[in-house]
JSON list of C-alpha atoms in Angstrom, two decimals:
[
{"chain": "A", "resi": 1, "resn": "MET", "atom": "CA", "xyz": [-49.43, -51.34, 30.69]},
{"chain": "A", "resi": 2, "resn": "ASN", "atom": "CA", "xyz": [-51.99, -52.30, 28.05]},
{"chain": "A", "resi": 3, "resn": "VAL", "atom": "CA", "xyz": [-52.07, -56.09, 28.36]},
{"chain": "A", "resi": 4, "resn": "GLY", "atom": "CA", "xyz": [-54.50, -56.44, 25.46]},
{"chain": "A", "resi": 5, "resn": "PHE", "atom": "CA", "xyz": [-52.11, -54.58, 23.16]},
{"chain": "A", "resi": 6, "resn": "TYR", "atom": "CA", "xyz": [-49.15, -56.77, 24.08]},
{"chain": "A", "resi": 7, "resn": "SER", "atom": "CA", "xyz": [-51.21, -59.96, 23.81]},
{"chain": "A", "resi": 8, "resn": "ALA", "atom": "CA", "xyz": [-52.28, -59.02, 20.29]},
{"chain": "A", "resi": 9, "resn": "ALA", "atom": "CA", "xyz": [-48.78, -57.92, 19.27]},
{"chain": "A", "resi": 10, "resn": "THR", "atom": "CA", "xyz": [-47.28, -61.18, 20.55]},
{"chain": "A", "resi": 11, "resn": "SER", "atom": "CA", "xyz": [-49.93, -63.18, 18.70]},
{"chain": "A", "resi": 12, "resn": "ALA", "atom": "CA", "xyz": [-49.29, -61.32, 15.44]},
{"chain": "A", "resi": 13, "resn": "TYR", "atom": "CA", "xyz": [-45.54, -61.88, 15.71]},
{"chain": "A", "resi": 14, "resn": "TYR", "atom": "CA", "xyz": [-45.80, -65.61, 16.28]},
{"chain": "A", "resi": 15, "resn": "GLN", "atom": "CA", "xyz": [-48.43, -66.07, 13.60]},
{"chain": "A", "resi": 16, "resn": "GLN", "atom": "CA", "xyz": [-45.87, -64.55, 11.25]},
{"chain": "A", "resi": 17, "resn": "GLN", "atom": "CA", "xyz": [-43.35, -67.10, 12.51]},
{"chain": "A", "resi": 18, "resn": "ARG", "atom": "CA", "xyz": [-45.92, -69.82, 11.89]},
{"chain": "A", "resi": 19, "resn": "LEU", "atom": "CA", "xyz": [-46.37, -68.61, 8.32]},
{"chain": "A", "resi": 20, "resn": "ASN", "atom": "CA", "xyz": [-42.59, -68.76, 7.84]},
{"chain": "A", "resi": 21, "resn": "VAL", "atom": "CA", "xyz": [-42.60, -72.46, 8.80]},
{"chain": "A", "resi": 22, "resn": "ILE", "atom": "CA", "xyz": [-45.51, -73.19, 6.46]},
{"chain": "A", "resi": 23, "resn": "SER", "atom": "CA", "xyz": [-43.80, -71.30, 3.64]},
{"chain": "A", "resi": 24, "resn": "ASN", "atom": "CA", "xyz": [-40.64, -73.34, 4.14]},
{"chain": "A", "resi": 25, "resn": "ASN", "atom": "CA", "xyz": [-42.65, -76.59, 3.98]},
{"chain": "A", "resi": 26, "resn": "THR", "atom": "CA", "xyz": [-44.33, -75.46, 0.78]},
{"chain": "A", "resi": 27, "resn": "ALA", "atom": "CA", "xyz": [-41.05, -74.36, -0.79]},
{"chain": "A", "resi": 28, "resn": "ASN", "atom": "CA", "xyz": [-39.62, -77.85, -0.15]},
{"chain": "A", "resi": 29, "resn": "ILE", "atom": "CA", "xyz": [-42.52, -79.81, -1.59]},
{"chain": "A", "resi": 30, "resn": "SER", "atom": "CA", "xyz": [-40.23, -81.07, -4.37]},
{"chain": "A", "resi": 31, "resn": "THR", "atom": "CA", "xyz": [-37.15, -81.60, -2.18]},
{"chain": "A", "resi": 32, "resn": "VAL", "atom": "CA", "xyz": [-36.04, -85.23, -2.00]},
{"chain": "A", "resi": 33, "resn": "GLY", "atom": "CA", "xyz": [-36.60, -86.76, 1.44]},
{"chain": "A", "resi": 34, "resn": "TYR", "atom": "CA", "xyz": [-37.79, -83.50, 3.01]},
{"chain": "A", "resi": 35, "resn": "LYS", "atom": "CA", "xyz": [-39.67, -83.81, 6.32]},
{"chain": "A", "resi": 36, "resn": "ALA", "atom": "CA", "xyz": [-42.33, -81.20, 7.03]},
{"chain": "A", "resi": 37, "resn": "GLN", "atom": "CA", "xyz": [-42.01, -79.02, 10.13]},
{"chain": "A", "resi": 38, "resn": "THR", "atom": "CA", "xyz": [-44.92, -78.32, 12.48]},
{"chain": "A", "resi": 39, "resn": "PRO", "atom": "CA", "xyz": [-44.93, -75.28, 14.83]},
{"chain": "A", "resi": 40, "resn": "ALA", "atom": "CA", "xyz": [-45.84, -75.97, 18.46]},
{"chain": "A", "resi": 41, "resn": "PHE", "atom": "CA", "xyz": [-47.39, -73.18, 20.55]},
{"chain": "A", "resi": 42, "resn": "SER", "atom": "CA", "xyz": [-47.67, -72.67, 24.30]},
{"chain": "A", "resi": 43, "resn": "ALA", "atom": "CA", "xyz": [-49.67, -70.19, 26.40]},
{"chain": "A", "resi": 44, "resn": "LEU", "atom": "CA", "xyz": [-47.85, -67.43, 28.25]},
{"chain": "A", "resi": 45, "resn": "MET", "atom": "CA", "xyz": [-50.19, -67.55, 31.24]},
{"chain": "A", "resi": 46, "resn": "TYR", "atom": "CA", "xyz": [-47.35, -68.64, 33.53]},
{"chain": "A", "resi": 47, "resn": "THR", "atom": "CA", "xyz": [-44.38, -67.44, 31.52]},
{"chain": "A", "resi": 48, "resn": "ASN", "atom": "CA", "xyz": [-42.68, -64.09, 31.00]},
{"chain": "A", "resi": 49, "resn": "VAL", "atom": "CA", "xyz": [-41.08, -63.10, 27.72]},
{"chain": "A", "resi": 50, "resn": "ASN", "atom": "CA", "xyz": [-39.09, -60.02, 26.80]},
{"chain": "A", "resi": 51, "resn": "GLY", "atom": "CA", "xyz": [-40.18, -57.47, 24.25]},
{"chain": "A", "resi": 52, "resn": "ILE", "atom": "CA", "xyz": [-38.06, -56.14, 21.39]},
{"chain": "A", "resi": 53, "resn": "ASP", "atom": "CA", "xyz": [-36.57, -53.44, 23.65]},
{"chain": "A", "resi": 54, "resn": "GLY", "atom": "CA", "xyz": [-35.75, -55.97, 26.37]},
{"chain": "A", "resi": 55, "resn": "ALA", "atom": "CA", "xyz": [-38.67, -54.94, 28.58]},
{"chain": "A", "resi": 56, "resn": "GLN", "atom": "CA", "xyz": [-40.42, -57.84, 30.25]},
{"chain": "A", "resi": 57, "resn": "LEU", "atom": "CA", "xyz": [-43.97, -58.33, 29.03]},
{"chain": "A", "resi": 58, "resn": "PRO", "atom": "CA", "xyz": [-46.72, -59.13, 31.52]},
{"chain": "A", "resi": 59, "resn": "ARG", "atom": "CA", "xyz": [-47.68, -62.73, 32.21]},
{"chain": "A", "resi": 60, "resn": "GLY", "atom": "CA", "xyz": [-50.52, -63.99, 30.09]},
{"chain": "A", "resi": 61, "resn": "SER", "atom": "CA", "xyz": [-49.53, -61.94, 27.03]},
{"chain": "A", "resi": 62, "resn": "GLY", "atom": "CA", "xyz": [-50.94, -64.35, 24.46]},
{"chain": "A", "resi": 63, "resn": "THR", "atom": "CA", "xyz": [-49.07, -67.38, 23.15]},
{"chain": "A", "resi": 64, "resn": "ARG", "atom": "CA", "xyz": [-45.72, -68.04, 21.60]},
{"chain": "A", "resi": 65, "resn": "MET", "atom": "CA", "xyz": [-44.24, -70.55, 19.19]},
{"chain": "A", "resi": 66, "resn": "GLU", "atom": "CA", "xyz": [-42.28, -72.83, 21.52]},
{"chain": "A", "resi": 67, "resn": "LYS", "atom": "CA", "xyz": [-40.54, -74.93, 18.87]},
{"chain": "A", "resi": 68, "resn": "THR", "atom": "CA", "xyz": [-41.01, -76.70, 15.58]},
{"chain": "A", "resi": 69, "resn": "SER", "atom": "CA", "xyz": [-41.38, -80.46, 15.51]},
{"chain": "A", "resi": 70, "resn": "THR", "atom": "CA", "xyz": [-40.58, -82.69, 12.57]},
{"chain": "A", "resi": 71, "resn": "ASN", "atom": "CA", "xyz": [-43.06, -84.98, 10.88]},
{"chain": "A", "resi": 72, "resn": "PHE", "atom": "CA", "xyz": [-40.97, -88.07, 10.12]},
{"chain": "A", "resi": 73, "resn": "ALA", "atom": "CA", "xyz": [-43.75, -89.88, 8.28]},
{"chain": "A", "resi": 74, "resn": "GLN", "atom": "CA", "xyz": [-42.37, -91.59, 5.20]},
{"chain": "A", "resi": 75, "resn": "GLY", "atom": "CA", "xyz": [-42.88, -89.88, 1.88]},
{"chain": "A", "resi": 76, "resn": "GLU", "atom": "CA", "xyz": [-43.78, -91.68, -1.32]},
{"chain": "A", "resi": 77, "resn": "ILE", "atom": "CA", "xyz": [-41.02, -93.89, -2.74]},
{"chain": "A", "resi": 78, "resn": "TYR", "atom": "CA", "xyz": [-40.56, -93.67, -6.49]},
{"chain": "A", "resi": 79, "resn": "GLU", "atom": "CA", "xyz": [-38.23, -95.35, -8.96]},
{"chain": "A", "resi": 80, "resn": "THR", "atom": "CA", "xyz": [-35.56, -93.37, -10.80]},
{"chain": "A", "resi": 81, "resn": "THR", "atom": "CA", "xyz": [-33.14, -96.12, -11.94]},
{"chain": "A", "resi": 82, "resn": "GLY", "atom": "CA", "xyz": [-30.33, -93.70, -11.00]},
{"chain": "A", "resi": 83, "resn": "MET", "atom": "CA", "xyz": [-27.19, -95.56, -9.93]},
{"chain": "A", "resi": 84, "resn": "PHE", "atom": "CA", "xyz": [-26.55, -93.20, -7.02]},
{"chain": "A", "resi": 85, "resn": "ASP", "atom": "CA", "xyz": [-30.17, -92.75, -5.92]},
{"chain": "A", "resi": 86, "resn": "TYR", "atom": "CA", "xyz": [-31.19, -94.46, -2.68]},
{"chain": "A", "resi": 87, "resn": "ALA", "atom": "CA", "xyz": [-34.36, -94.63, -0.59]},
{"chain": "A", "resi": 88, "resn": "ILE", "atom": "CA", "xyz": [-35.12, -96.10, 2.83]},
{"chain": "A", "resi": 89, "resn": "GLU", "atom": "CA", "xyz": [-38.32, -97.93, 3.65]},
{"chain": "A", "resi": 90, "resn": "GLY", "atom": "CA", "xyz": [-38.84, -97.50, 7.39]},
{"chain": "A", "resi": 91, "resn": "ASN", "atom": "CA", "xyz": [-37.42, -95.22, 10.07]},
{"chain": "A", "resi": 92, "resn": "GLY", "atom": "CA", "xyz": [-33.73, -95.15, 9.19]},
{"chain": "A", "resi": 93, "resn": "PHE", "atom": "CA", "xyz": [-31.37, -92.43, 8.02]},
{"chain": "A", "resi": 94, "resn": "PHE", "atom": "CA", "xyz": [-28.34, -92.13, 5.79]},
{"chain": "A", "resi": 95, "resn": "ALA", "atom": "CA", "xyz": [-25.19, -90.95, 7.60]},
{"chain": "A", "resi": 96, "resn": "LEU", "atom": "CA", "xyz": [-23.08, -88.11, 6.22]},
{"chain": "A", "resi": 97, "resn": "ARG", "atom": "CA", "xyz": [-19.63, -86.90, 7.28]},
{"chain": "A", "resi": 98, "resn": "ASP", "atom": "CA", "xyz": [-18.63, -83.32, 6.53]},
{"chain": "A", "resi": 99, "resn": "MET", "atom": "CA", "xyz": [-15.37, -83.19, 4.58]},
{"chain": "A", "resi": 100, "resn": "GLN", "atom": "CA", "xyz": [-14.17, -80.07, 6.37]},
{"chain": "A", "resi": 101, "resn": "THR", "atom": "CA", "xyz": [-15.34, -80.47, 9.98]},
{"chain": "A", "resi": 102, "resn": "GLY", "atom": "CA", "xyz": [-15.89, -84.22, 10.28]},
{"chain": "A", "resi": 103, "resn": "GLU", "atom": "CA", "xyz": [-19.37, -83.56, 11.67]},
{"chain": "A", "resi": 104, "resn": "ILE", "atom": "CA", "xyz": [-21.74, -86.53, 11.35]},
{"chain": "A", "resi": 105, "resn": "SER", "atom": "CA", "xyz": [-25.31, -85.72, 10.37]},
{"chain": "A", "resi": 106, "resn": "TYR", "atom": "CA", "xyz": [-28.25, -87.76, 9.12]},
{"chain": "A", "resi": 107, "resn": "THR", "atom": "CA", "xyz": [-30.65, -87.39, 6.24]},
{"chain": "A", "resi": 108, "resn": "ARG", "atom": "CA", "xyz": [-33.45, -89.12, 4.36]},
{"chain": "A", "resi": 109, "resn": "ALA", "atom": "CA", "xyz": [-32.38, -87.55, 1.06]},
{"chain": "A", "resi": 110, "resn": "GLY", "atom": "CA", "xyz": [-30.68, -90.26, -0.97]},
{"chain": "A", "resi": 111, "resn": "ASN", "atom": "CA", "xyz": [-29.93, -88.32, -4.16]},
{"chain": "A", "resi": 112, "resn": "PHE", "atom": "CA", "xyz": [-26.20, -88.96, -3.97]},
{"chain": "A", "resi": 113, "resn": "GLN", "atom": "CA", "xyz": [-23.38, -88.52, -6.45]},
{"chain": "A", "resi": 114, "resn": "MET", "atom": "CA", "xyz": [-19.80, -89.63, -7.04]},
{"chain": "A", "resi": 115, "resn": "ALA", "atom": "CA", "xyz": [-17.49, -86.69, -6.35]},
{"chain": "A", "resi": 116, "resn": "GLN", "atom": "CA", "xyz": [-13.76, -86.47, -6.86]},
{"chain": "A", "resi": 117, "resn": "VAL", "atom": "CA", "xyz": [-11.74, -85.94, -3.69]},
{"chain": "A", "resi": 118, "resn": "GLY", "atom": "CA", "xyz": [-8.05, -85.73, -4.45]},
{"chain": "A", "resi": 119, "resn": "ASN", "atom": "CA", "xyz": [-7.27, -88.51, -6.91]},
{"chain": "A", "resi": 120, "resn": "ASN", "atom": "CA", "xyz": [-10.19, -90.71, -5.91]},
{"chain": "A", "resi": 121, "resn": "TYR", "atom": "CA", "xyz": [-13.96, -90.72, -6.21]},
{"chain": "A", "resi": 122, "resn": "TYR", "atom": "CA", "xyz": [-16.31, -91.17, -3.27]},
{"chain": "A", "resi": 123, "resn": "LEU", "atom": "CA", "xyz": [-20.04, -91.35, -2.80]},
{"chain": "A", "resi": 124, "resn": "THR", "atom": "CA", "xyz": [-21.21, -87.98, -1.44]},
{"chain": "A", "resi": 125, "resn": "ASP", "atom": "CA", "xyz": [-24.42, -86.07, -0.81]},
{"chain": "A", "resi": 126, "resn": "SER", "atom": "CA", "xyz": [-25.91, -83.95, -3.59]},
{"chain": "A", "resi": 127, "resn": "SER", "atom": "CA", "xyz": [-23.72, -80.95, -2.64]},
{"chain": "A", "resi": 128, "resn": "GLY", "atom": "CA", "xyz": [-20.49, -82.98, -2.90]},
{"chain": "A", "resi": 129, "resn": "SER", "atom": "CA", "xyz": [-19.33, -81.64, 0.48]},
{"chain": "A", "resi": 130, "resn": "ARG", "atom": "CA", "xyz": [-20.20, -84.63, 2.72]},
{"chain": "A", "resi": 131, "resn": "TYR", "atom": "CA", "xyz": [-19.22, -88.28, 2.43]},
{"chain": "A", "resi": 132, "resn": "VAL", "atom": "CA", "xyz": [-21.96, -90.90, 2.54]},
{"chain": "A", "resi": 133, "resn": "LEU", "atom": "CA", "xyz": [-21.03, -93.59, 5.08]},
{"chain": "A", "resi": 134, "resn": "ASP", "atom": "CA", "xyz": [-21.45, -97.35, 5.03]},
{"chain": "A", "resi": 135, "resn": "ARG", "atom": "CA", "xyz": [-22.82, -99.33, 7.99]},
{"chain": "A", "resi": 136, "resn": "ASN", "atom": "CA", "xyz": [-19.35, -99.34, 9.57]},
{"chain": "A", "resi": 137, "resn": "GLY", "atom": "CA", "xyz": [-19.07, -95.56, 9.49]},
{"chain": "A", "resi": 138, "resn": "GLN", "atom": "CA", "xyz": [-16.57, -95.61, 6.62]},
{"chain": "A", "resi": 139, "resn": "THR", "atom": "CA", "xyz": [-16.54, -93.61, 3.41]},
{"chain": "A", "resi": 140, "resn": "ILE", "atom": "CA", "xyz": [-17.61, -95.34, 0.21]},
{"chain": "A", "resi": 141, "resn": "PRO", "atom": "CA", "xyz": [-15.10, -95.21, -2.66]},
{"chain": "A", "resi": 142, "resn": "ALA", "atom": "CA", "xyz": [-16.12, -95.66, -6.26]},
{"chain": "A", "resi": 143, "resn": "ALA", "atom": "CA", "xyz": [-16.65, -99.24, -7.31]},
{"chain": "A", "resi": 144, "resn": "ARG", "atom": "CA", "xyz": [-14.52, -99.82, -10.39]},
{"chain": "A", "resi": 145, "resn": "ASN", "atom": "CA", "xyz": [-14.64, -102.55, -12.98]},
{"chain": "A", "resi": 146, "resn": "ALA", "atom": "CA", "xyz": [-11.71, -104.28, -14.67]},
{"chain": "A", "resi": 147, "resn": "ASN", "atom": "CA", "xyz": [-11.16, -101.27, -16.91]},
{"chain": "A", "resi": 148, "resn": "GLY", "atom": "CA", "xyz": [-10.76, -98.94, -13.94]},
{"chain": "A", "resi": 149, "resn": "VAL", "atom": "CA", "xyz": [-13.96, -96.95, -14.49]},
{"chain": "A", "resi": 150, "resn": "ILE", "atom": "CA", "xyz": [-16.97, -96.60, -12.23]},
{"chain": "A", "resi": 151, "resn": "ASP", "atom": "CA", "xyz": [-19.10, -99.70, -12.50]},
{"chain": "A", "resi": 152, "resn": "VAL", "atom": "CA", "xyz": [-22.67, -98.61, -13.24]},
{"chain": "A", "resi": 153, "resn": "ASP", "atom": "CA", "xyz": [-23.92, -102.02, -12.14]},
{"chain": "A", "resi": 154, "resn": "ALA", "atom": "CA", "xyz": [-22.23, -101.93, -8.72]},
{"chain": "A", "resi": 155, "resn": "LYS", "atom": "CA", "xyz": [-24.37, -102.03, -5.59]},
{"chain": "A", "resi": 156, "resn": "LEU", "atom": "CA", "xyz": [-22.69, -99.66, -3.17]},
{"chain": "A", "resi": 157, "resn": "PRO", "atom": "CA", "xyz": [-22.74, -100.57, 0.55]},
{"chain": "A", "resi": 158, "resn": "VAL", "atom": "CA", "xyz": [-24.70, -97.53, 1.75]},
{"chain": "A", "resi": 159, "resn": "GLY", "atom": "CA", "xyz": [-25.42, -97.72, 5.48]},
{"chain": "A", "resi": 160, "resn": "VAL", "atom": "CA", "xyz": [-28.77, -97.23, 7.19]},
{"chain": "A", "resi": 161, "resn": "TYR", "atom": "CA", "xyz": [-28.82, -95.92, 10.77]},
{"chain": "A", "resi": 162, "resn": "VAL", "atom": "CA", "xyz": [-31.64, -95.91, 13.31]},
{"chain": "A", "resi": 163, "resn": "PHE", "atom": "CA", "xyz": [-32.27, -94.21, 16.68]},
{"chain": "A", "resi": 164, "resn": "GLN", "atom": "CA", "xyz": [-34.20, -95.18, 19.81]},
{"chain": "A", "resi": 165, "resn": "ASN", "atom": "CA", "xyz": [-36.63, -92.40, 18.92]},
{"chain": "A", "resi": 166, "resn": "ARG", "atom": "CA", "xyz": [-36.62, -89.52, 16.48]},
{"chain": "A", "resi": 167, "resn": "ASP", "atom": "CA", "xyz": [-38.53, -86.95, 18.53]},
{"chain": "A", "resi": 168, "resn": "ASP", "atom": "CA", "xyz": [-36.98, -83.47, 18.64]},
{"chain": "A", "resi": 169, "resn": "MET", "atom": "CA", "xyz": [-33.93, -84.31, 16.54]},
{"chain": "A", "resi": 170, "resn": "GLN", "atom": "CA", "xyz": [-32.16, -81.06, 15.73]},
{"chain": "A", "resi": 171, "resn": "HIS", "atom": "CA", "xyz": [-32.98, -79.91, 12.20]},
{"chain": "A", "resi": 172, "resn": "LEU", "atom": "CA", "xyz": [-29.98, -78.49, 10.34]},
{"chain": "A", "resi": 173, "resn": "GLY", "atom": "CA", "xyz": [-29.79, -76.93, 6.92]},
{"chain": "A", "resi": 174, "resn": "ASP", "atom": "CA", "xyz": [-29.59, -78.96, 3.72]},
{"chain": "A", "resi": 175, "resn": "ASN", "atom": "CA", "xyz": [-32.29, -81.38, 4.90]},
{"chain": "A", "resi": 176, "resn": "ARG", "atom": "CA", "xyz": [-30.07, -82.86, 7.65]},
{"chain": "A", "resi": 177, "resn": "PHE", "atom": "CA", "xyz": [-30.56, -83.81, 11.30]},
{"chain": "A", "resi": 178, "resn": "VAL", "atom": "CA", "xyz": [-28.36, -84.45, 14.32]},
{"chain": "A", "resi": 179, "resn": "PRO", "atom": "CA", "xyz": [-29.52, -86.35, 17.42]},
{"chain": "A", "resi": 180, "resn": "ILE", "atom": "CA", "xyz": [-29.90, -84.90, 20.91]},
{"chain": "A", "resi": 181, "resn": "ASP", "atom": "CA", "xyz": [-29.48, -86.82, 24.17]},
{"chain": "A", "resi": 182, "resn": "LYS", "atom": "CA", "xyz": [-33.02, -88.24, 24.19]},
{"chain": "A", "resi": 183, "resn": "ASN", "atom": "CA", "xyz": [-32.53, -89.79, 20.74]},
{"chain": "A", "resi": 184, "resn": "GLY", "atom": "CA", "xyz": [-29.68, -92.04, 21.86]},
{"chain": "A", "resi": 185, "resn": "GLN", "atom": "CA", "xyz": [-26.74, -93.16, 19.74]},
{"chain": "A", "resi": 186, "resn": "ALA", "atom": "CA", "xyz": [-27.12, -94.03, 16.08]},
{"chain": "A", "resi": 187, "resn": "GLN", "atom": "CA", "xyz": [-27.18, -97.78, 15.49]},
{"chain": "A", "resi": 188, "resn": "ALA", "atom": "CA", "xyz": [-26.29, -99.41, 12.18]},
{"chain": "A", "resi": 189, "resn": "SER", "atom": "CA", "xyz": [-29.23, -101.36, 10.80]},
{"chain": "A", "resi": 190, "resn": "ASP", "atom": "CA", "xyz": [-29.22, -104.55, 8.76]},
{"chain": "A", "resi": 191, "resn": "GLU", "atom": "CA", "xyz": [-31.78, -102.95, 6.48]},
{"chain": "A", "resi": 192, "resn": "GLN", "atom": "CA", "xyz": [-30.71, -102.46, 2.88]},
{"chain": "A", "resi": 193, "resn": "PRO", "atom": "CA", "xyz": [-31.70, -99.23, 1.13]},
{"chain": "A", "resi": 194, "resn": "LEU", "atom": "CA", "xyz": [-33.34, -99.35, -2.28]},
{"chain": "A", "resi": 195, "resn": "GLN", "atom": "CA", "xyz": [-30.90, -98.44, -5.05]},
{"chain": "A", "resi": 196, "resn": "GLY", "atom": "CA", "xyz": [-32.43, -96.59, -7.98]},
{"chain": "A", "resi": 197, "resn": "TRP", "atom": "CA", "xyz": [-35.25, -95.15, -5.86]},
{"chain": "A", "resi": 198, "resn": "LEU", "atom": "CA", "xyz": [-35.89, -91.85, -4.05]},
{"chain": "A", "resi": 199, "resn": "GLU", "atom": "CA", "xyz": [-38.28, -90.62, -1.37]},
{"chain": "A", "resi": 200, "resn": "ARG", "atom": "CA", "xyz": [-40.51, -87.63, -2.05]},
{"chain": "A", "resi": 201, "resn": "SER", "atom": "CA", "xyz": [-41.13, -84.82, 0.42]},
{"chain": "A", "resi": 202, "resn": "ASN", "atom": "CA", "xyz": [-43.90, -85.68, 2.90]},
{"chain": "A", "resi": 203, "resn": "THR", "atom": "CA", "xyz": [-45.32, -82.16, 2.74]},
{"chain": "A", "resi": 204, "resn": "ASP", "atom": "CA", "xyz": [-49.09, -82.29, 2.25]},
{"chain": "A", "resi": 205, "resn": "ILE", "atom": "CA", "xyz": [-49.90, -79.24, 0.13]},
{"chain": "A", "resi": 206, "resn": "THR", "atom": "CA", "xyz": [-53.62, -79.35, 0.98]},
{"chain": "A", "resi": 207, "resn": "SER", "atom": "CA", "xyz": [-52.86, -79.32, 4.70]},
{"chain": "A", "resi": 208, "resn": "GLU", "atom": "CA", "xyz": [-50.33, -76.51, 4.30]},
{"chain": "A", "resi": 209, "resn": "VAL", "atom": "CA", "xyz": [-52.82, -74.32, 2.40]},
{"chain": "A", "resi": 210, "resn": "THR", "atom": "CA", "xyz": [-55.38, -74.86, 5.18]},
{"chain": "A", "resi": 211, "resn": "LYS", "atom": "CA", "xyz": [-52.77, -73.84, 7.75]},
{"chain": "A", "resi": 212, "resn": "VAL", "atom": "CA", "xyz": [-51.97, -70.69, 5.76]},
{"chain": "A", "resi": 213, "resn": "ILE", "atom": "CA", "xyz": [-55.63, -69.66, 5.80]},
{"chain": "A", "resi": 214, "resn": "ARG", "atom": "CA", "xyz": [-55.90, -70.21, 9.56]},
{"chain": "A", "resi": 215, "resn": "ALA", "atom": "CA", "xyz": [-52.66, -68.36, 10.28]},
{"chain": "A", "resi": 216, "resn": "GLN", "atom": "CA", "xyz": [-53.72, -65.43, 8.10]},
{"chain": "A", "resi": 217, "resn": "GLN", "atom": "CA", "xyz": [-57.06, -65.23, 9.90]},
{"chain": "A", "resi": 218, "resn": "ALA", "atom": "CA", "xyz": [-55.37, -65.28, 13.31]},
{"chain": "A", "resi": 219, "resn": "PHE", "atom": "CA", "xyz": [-52.89, -62.65, 12.15]},
{"chain": "A", "resi": 220, "resn": "SER", "atom": "CA", "xyz": [-55.75, -60.44, 10.90]},
{"chain": "A", "resi": 221, "resn": "TYR", "atom": "CA", "xyz": [-57.62, -60.77, 14.22]},
{"chain": "A", "resi": 222, "resn": "ALA", "atom": "CA", "xyz": [-54.46, -59.86, 16.12]},
{"chain": "A", "resi": 223, "resn": "LEU", "atom": "CA", "xyz": [-53.93, -56.72, 14.02]},
{"chain": "A", "resi": 224, "resn": "SER", "atom": "CA", "xyz": [-57.55, -55.68, 14.60]},
{"chain": "A", "resi": 225, "resn": "MET", "atom": "CA", "xyz": [-57.02, -56.11, 18.34]},
{"chain": "A", "resi": 226, "resn": "ILE", "atom": "CA", "xyz": [-53.85, -54.01, 18.16]},
{"chain": "A", "resi": 227, "resn": "ARG", "atom": "CA", "xyz": [-55.71, -51.19, 16.40]},
{"chain": "A", "resi": 228, "resn": "THR", "atom": "CA", "xyz": [-58.60, -51.36, 18.86]},
{"chain": "A", "resi": 229, "resn": "SER", "atom": "CA", "xyz": [-56.26, -51.35, 21.87]},
{"chain": "A", "resi": 230, "resn": "ASP", "atom": "CA", "xyz": [-54.37, -48.40, 20.43]},
{"chain": "A", "resi": 231, "resn": "GLU", "atom": "CA", "xyz": [-57.60, -46.48, 19.84]},
{"chain": "A", "resi": 232, "resn": "VAL", "atom": "CA", "xyz": [-58.76, -47.13, 23.38]},
{"chain": "A", "resi": 233, "resn": "GLU", "atom": "CA", "xyz": [-55.41, -46.03, 24.79]},
{"chain": "A", "resi": 234, "resn": "THR", "atom": "CA", "xyz": [-55.49, -42.87, 22.67]},
{"chain": "A", "resi": 235, "resn": "THR", "atom": "CA", "xyz": [-59.03, -42.05, 23.81]},
{"chain": "A", "resi": 236, "resn": "ILE", "atom": "CA", "xyz": [-58.07, -42.48, 27.47]},
{"chain": "A", "resi": 237, "resn": "ASN", "atom": "CA", "xyz": [-55.01, -40.28, 27.05]},
{"chain": "A", "resi": 238, "resn": "ASN", "atom": "CA", "xyz": [-57.10, -37.56, 25.38]},
{"chain": "A", "resi": 239, "resn": "LEU", "atom": "CA", "xyz": [-59.63, -37.66, 28.21]},
{"chain": "A", "resi": 240, "resn": "ASN", "atom": "CA", "xyz": [-56.86, -37.41, 30.81]},
{"chain": "A", "resi": 241, "resn": "GLY", "atom": "CA", "xyz": [-55.33, -34.53, 28.92]}
]
């Protein structure tokens, strides 16, 4: 088995995966509250992985992308004056409850809206499919004035939730997270979110461009190694023939 060929092929594959993560970060540079993902690699010196056909590759066949970690550094806070816009200064999250499944997830994206559910209006996420929760884990109905219409001056009791640590929280779609065992239970915070403000994505475009260049170089080197290994293998086969 040509170990050099498999090492190069594994490297090329995971560099492509790395580029996918970088591309996703770049695509979300304008997404409210987005947290950039960082790929983490590990050597395969002491680990076996399976190839596409299920065959086990030899130990030491390059590196692989073990996981992606989330950069929870706070993005820039900017004022919008929007009644349903909220931002958190610090490490907290907004809590969301799925209307269909009841699943609780957490987000930093505070671009909420009032959506009609049945005959009432509730504060929901930007998709209108998840309730925003207060600090008691309850949904937030529309605040109405004496005339029965939504009060544009009302300060809604949006909850802020914190965890023991945020490392390795599971990243879902729609800019949401759910905790794993090491994160502990969500705790309601006394912190008040900023109404009329939003948090920008923390993606650093300069850093992402630099990562693209490095990943492309590594991918190019891996392809060159694949071609060289293939040529050597072909030459050996011709000599044996």
